Amino acid sequence: MSSEANTPTGPAAPAPARRIDVLDVLDEEQAAAVGELIAAGAREDGQYAVSEQGRLHLRGGERPGVRHVLLRLPDGTLAGYAQLDGSDPVESPAAELLVAPGLRARGHGRALGEELLRLTGRRLRIWAHGGHPAARHLARVLKLHLFRELRQLRRPLTDLDLPEPVCPEGIAVRAFVPGQDEEAWLELNAAAFAHHPEQGGMTPRDLADREAEPWFDPEGFFLAVREDGGELVGFHW
């Protein structure tokens, strides 16, 4: 499914009205500008247009298979951004994109989408976080179709009256240990999510990125292990 903002996209503006650069890596200034654009979009839409994985890809140097598409106005203003990830050896390249809140409905989203299609030979998946009407409109403009929809289920954690958890015989639960459990967890994650190209394709670098984040707390990363040998059989993060 396609992703843009929550305002219908307009016809493509004349070519001189913008410049599109495709980069393999962002420098510090470019990464900061893109991060500010993504944050502004989230404040406007109530939802990040670029996933956590994509935001981690903004920094830390070049990522194999990942390209950054920056759309600028003649005065240098960053009006839009797309990230293209072609690292999956089986699935089509995946992309996420957004346009600056004050510059929407001017054809910039369409221009980004057309550039992504050109870069991939029209073999493309685009994630649209939040399912905004404009994303569906842009998908129709680009002749894309909805092929997967993810839903989140939630409930408040207040006033819970739950029984104490009971593990199956021979299974114990402990916290993740940084520097010890990475390899085994990556193997387990890949097996558990073999059907899910994004989650199942997590690499050592992806995990290290998350461990370096301020929010990471191994005490909230639970592993289910066999008591006779310590083999990982499940997890809850």
Coordinates of C-alpha atoms in Angstrom, one line a residue:
M1 CA 0.0 0.0 0.0
S2 CA 1.2 3.5 -0.7
S3 CA 2.1 6.1 2.0
E4 CA 1.9 9.9 2.0
A5 CA 0.2 12.4 4.2
N6 CA -3.4 12.8 5.0
T7 CA -4.2 15.4 2.3
P8 CA -5.0 14.3 -1.2
T9 CA -2.0 14.6 -3.6
G10 CA -2.3 17.1 -6.4
P11 CA -1.0 16.8 -10.0
A12 CA 2.7 16.6 -10.4
A13 CA 4.3 20.1 -10.2
P14 CA 6.6 21.2 -13.1
A15 CA 10.0 19.7 -12.9
P16 CA 11.9 22.9 -12.0
A17 CA 9.7 23.2 -8.8
R18 CA 11.7 20.5 -7.1
R19 CA 14.9 18.4 -7.2
I20 CA 15.1 14.7 -6.2
D21 CA 18.4 13.2 -5.0
V22 CA 19.0 9.5 -4.4
L23 CA 21.7 8.8 -1.8
D24 CA 23.2 5.6 -0.4
V25 CA 24.1 7.3 2.9
L26 CA 23.1 10.5 4.6
D27 CA 25.6 12.9 6.3
E28 CA 24.9 14.2 9.7
E29 CA 23.2 17.4 8.5
Q30 CA 21.0 15.5 6.0
A31 CA 20.1 12.9 8.6
A32 CA 19.1 15.6 11.1
A33 CA 16.9 17.4 8.5
V34 CA 15.2 14.1 7.6
G35 CA 14.6 13.3 11.2
E36 CA 13.0 16.7 11.8
L37 CA 10.8 16.2 8.7
I38 CA 9.7 12.8 10.0
A39 CA 9.0 14.2 13.5
A40 CA 6.9 17.1 12.0
G41 CA 4.9 14.6 10.0
A42 CA 4.2 12.6 13.1
R43 CA 3.0 15.6 15.0
E44 CA 0.7 16.5 12.2
D45 CA -0.6 12.9 11.5
G46 CA -0.4 11.3 14.9
Q47 CA 1.6 8.5 13.3
Y48 CA 5.2 8.1 12.1
A49 CA 5.3 7.7 8.3
V50 CA 8.7 6.0 8.7
S51 CA 9.0 3.0 10.9
E52 CA 11.5 2.6 13.8
Q53 CA 13.7 0.4 11.6
G54 CA 13.7 3.2 8.9
R55 CA 14.5 5.9 11.5
L56 CA 17.4 3.8 12.7
H57 CA 18.6 3.6 9.1
L58 CA 19.1 7.4 9.0
R59 CA 22.3 7.2 11.0
G60 CA 25.2 4.9 11.4
G61 CA 26.6 5.0 7.9
E62 CA 25.7 3.1 4.8
R63 CA 23.3 0.2 5.0
P64 CA 23.4 -2.5 2.4
G65 CA 20.4 -2.3 0.1
V66 CA 19.1 1.0 1.6
R67 CA 18.7 4.2 -0.4
H68 CA 17.5 7.6 0.7
V69 CA 15.4 9.8 -1.7
L70 CA 15.3 13.5 -0.8
L71 CA 12.9 15.9 -2.5
R72 CA 14.0 19.5 -2.3
L73 CA 12.5 22.8 -3.5
P74 CA 14.6 25.3 -5.5
D75 CA 15.5 27.1 -2.3
G76 CA 16.9 23.9 -0.7
T77 CA 13.9 23.2 1.6
L78 CA 13.4 19.5 2.3
A79 CA 9.9 19.0 1.1
G80 CA 9.7 15.2 1.1
Y81 CA 11.6 12.0 1.9
A82 CA 11.4 8.4 0.9
Q83 CA 13.5 5.4 2.1
L84 CA 13.9 2.4 -0.2
D85 CA 15.1 -0.9 1.3
G86 CA 16.0 -3.6 -1.2
S87 CA 18.0 -5.8 1.2
D88 CA 15.5 -8.7 1.2
P89 CA 16.7 -11.3 -1.3
V90 CA 13.2 -12.6 -2.1
E91 CA 10.6 -9.9 -1.5
S92 CA 10.2 -6.8 -3.7
P93 CA 12.0 -3.6 -2.4
A94 CA 10.0 -1.9 0.4
A95 CA 9.6 1.8 0.8
E96 CA 8.2 4.4 3.1
L97 CA 7.6 8.1 2.3
L98 CA 6.2 11.4 3.5
V99 CA 5.8 15.0 2.5
A100 CA 6.3 18.0 4.8
P101 CA 2.9 19.0 6.4
G102 CA 2.9 22.5 4.9
L103 CA 3.8 21.4 1.4
R104 CA 1.2 18.7 0.7
A105 CA -1.3 18.4 -2.2
R106 CA 1.3 19.8 -4.6
G107 CA 2.3 16.6 -6.3
H108 CA 5.4 16.0 -4.3
G109 CA 4.2 12.6 -3.0
R110 CA 3.4 11.5 -6.5
A111 CA 6.9 12.6 -7.7
L112 CA 8.5 10.6 -4.9
G113 CA 6.3 7.6 -5.6
E114 CA 7.1 7.7 -9.4
E115 CA 10.9 7.9 -8.5
L116 CA 10.6 4.8 -6.3
L117 CA 8.8 3.0 -9.1
R118 CA 11.5 4.0 -11.5
L119 CA 14.3 2.9 -9.2
T120 CA 12.8 -0.5 -8.7
G121 CA 11.5 -1.2 -12.2
R122 CA 7.9 -1.0 -10.7
R123 CA 8.7 -4.0 -8.4
L124 CA 7.8 -2.2 -5.2
R125 CA 6.0 -2.5 -1.9
I126 CA 5.2 0.8 0.0
W127 CA 4.2 0.9 3.6
A128 CA 1.5 3.4 4.6
H129 CA 1.4 3.7 8.4
G130 CA -2.0 4.8 9.6
G131 CA -3.9 4.1 6.4
H132 CA -4.7 7.8 5.7
P133 CA -7.1 8.6 2.9
A134 CA -4.4 10.4 1.0
A135 CA -2.2 7.3 1.1
R136 CA -5.0 5.3 -0.5
H137 CA -5.5 8.0 -3.1
L138 CA -1.8 8.1 -4.0
A139 CA -1.8 4.3 -4.3
R140 CA -4.6 4.6 -6.9
V141 CA -2.7 7.4 -8.7
L142 CA 0.4 5.2 -8.9
K143 CA -1.6 2.1 -9.8
L144 CA -0.7 0.2 -6.7
H145 CA -3.0 -2.1 -4.8
L146 CA -3.5 -3.1 -1.2
F147 CA -2.0 -6.5 -0.5
R148 CA -1.5 -6.6 3.3
E149 CA -3.0 -4.7 6.2
L150 CA -1.6 -4.9 9.7
R151 CA -3.8 -4.1 12.8
Q152 CA -2.9 -3.3 16.4
L153 CA -4.8 -4.7 19.3
R154 CA -4.6 -2.8 22.6
R155 CA -6.1 -2.8 26.1
P156 CA -5.4 -0.7 29.2
L157 CA -3.0 -2.2 31.8
T158 CA -5.0 -0.7 34.7
D159 CA -7.4 -2.7 36.9
L160 CA -6.0 -6.0 35.6
D161 CA -6.8 -9.1 37.7
L162 CA -4.7 -11.8 36.1
P163 CA -3.5 -15.1 37.6
E164 CA 0.2 -15.6 38.1
P165 CA 1.8 -17.0 34.9
V166 CA 2.6 -20.7 34.9
C167 CA 5.3 -22.0 32.5
P168 CA 5.1 -25.4 30.9
E169 CA 7.2 -28.1 32.6
G170 CA 10.9 -27.8 31.9
I171 CA 10.6 -24.1 30.7
A172 CA 11.8 -21.1 32.6
V173 CA 11.6 -17.4 31.9
R174 CA 14.5 -15.0 32.3
A175 CA 15.7 -11.6 31.0
F176 CA 17.8 -11.1 27.9
V177 CA 21.5 -10.8 28.7
P178 CA 23.3 -8.3 26.3
G179 CA 26.5 -9.8 25.0
Q180 CA 25.3 -13.3 25.5
D181 CA 21.9 -13.9 23.9
E182 CA 22.1 -12.0 20.6
E183 CA 23.0 -14.9 18.3
A184 CA 20.5 -17.3 19.7
W185 CA 17.7 -14.7 19.7
L186 CA 18.3 -13.7 16.1
E187 CA 18.2 -17.4 15.1
L188 CA 14.9 -17.9 17.0
N189 CA 13.4 -14.6 15.7
A190 CA 14.2 -15.6 12.1
A191 CA 12.5 -19.0 12.6
A192 CA 9.5 -17.6 14.3
F193 CA 8.9 -14.9 11.7
A194 CA 10.1 -16.8 8.5
H195 CA 6.7 -15.7 7.0
H196 CA 7.3 -12.0 7.9
P197 CA 10.0 -10.4 5.7
E198 CA 10.5 -7.3 7.8
Q199 CA 10.6 -8.9 11.3
G200 CA 12.2 -12.1 10.3
G201 CA 15.0 -10.4 8.4
M202 CA 16.5 -8.7 11.5
T203 CA 20.3 -8.7 11.4
P204 CA 23.0 -8.4 14.2
R205 CA 23.3 -4.7 13.2
D206 CA 19.6 -4.1 13.5
L207 CA 19.6 -5.7 17.0
A208 CA 22.7 -3.7 18.0
D209 CA 21.0 -0.5 16.9
R210 CA 18.1 -1.2 19.3
E211 CA 20.3 -2.2 22.2
A212 CA 22.0 1.2 21.8
E213 CA 18.7 3.2 22.0
P214 CA 17.9 5.0 25.2
W215 CA 14.6 3.1 25.6
F216 CA 16.3 -0.3 25.5
D217 CA 16.0 -2.2 28.8
P218 CA 17.0 -5.9 28.9
E219 CA 14.8 -6.4 32.0
G220 CA 11.8 -5.9 29.8
F221 CA 13.0 -8.4 27.2
F222 CA 11.9 -11.9 28.3
L223 CA 13.3 -15.2 27.0
A224 CA 11.7 -18.6 27.5
V225 CA 14.4 -21.2 27.8
R226 CA 14.6 -25.0 28.4
E227 CA 15.8 -25.7 31.9
D228 CA 18.0 -28.6 30.7
G229 CA 20.5 -26.8 28.5
G230 CA 19.2 -23.2 28.2
E231 CA 17.9 -23.5 24.6
L232 CA 15.8 -20.5 23.7
V233 CA 12.2 -21.5 22.7
G234 CA 10.3 -18.2 22.9
F235 CA 10.5 -14.5 23.8
H236 CA 8.4 -11.5 24.6
W237 CA 9.8 -8.0 24.0

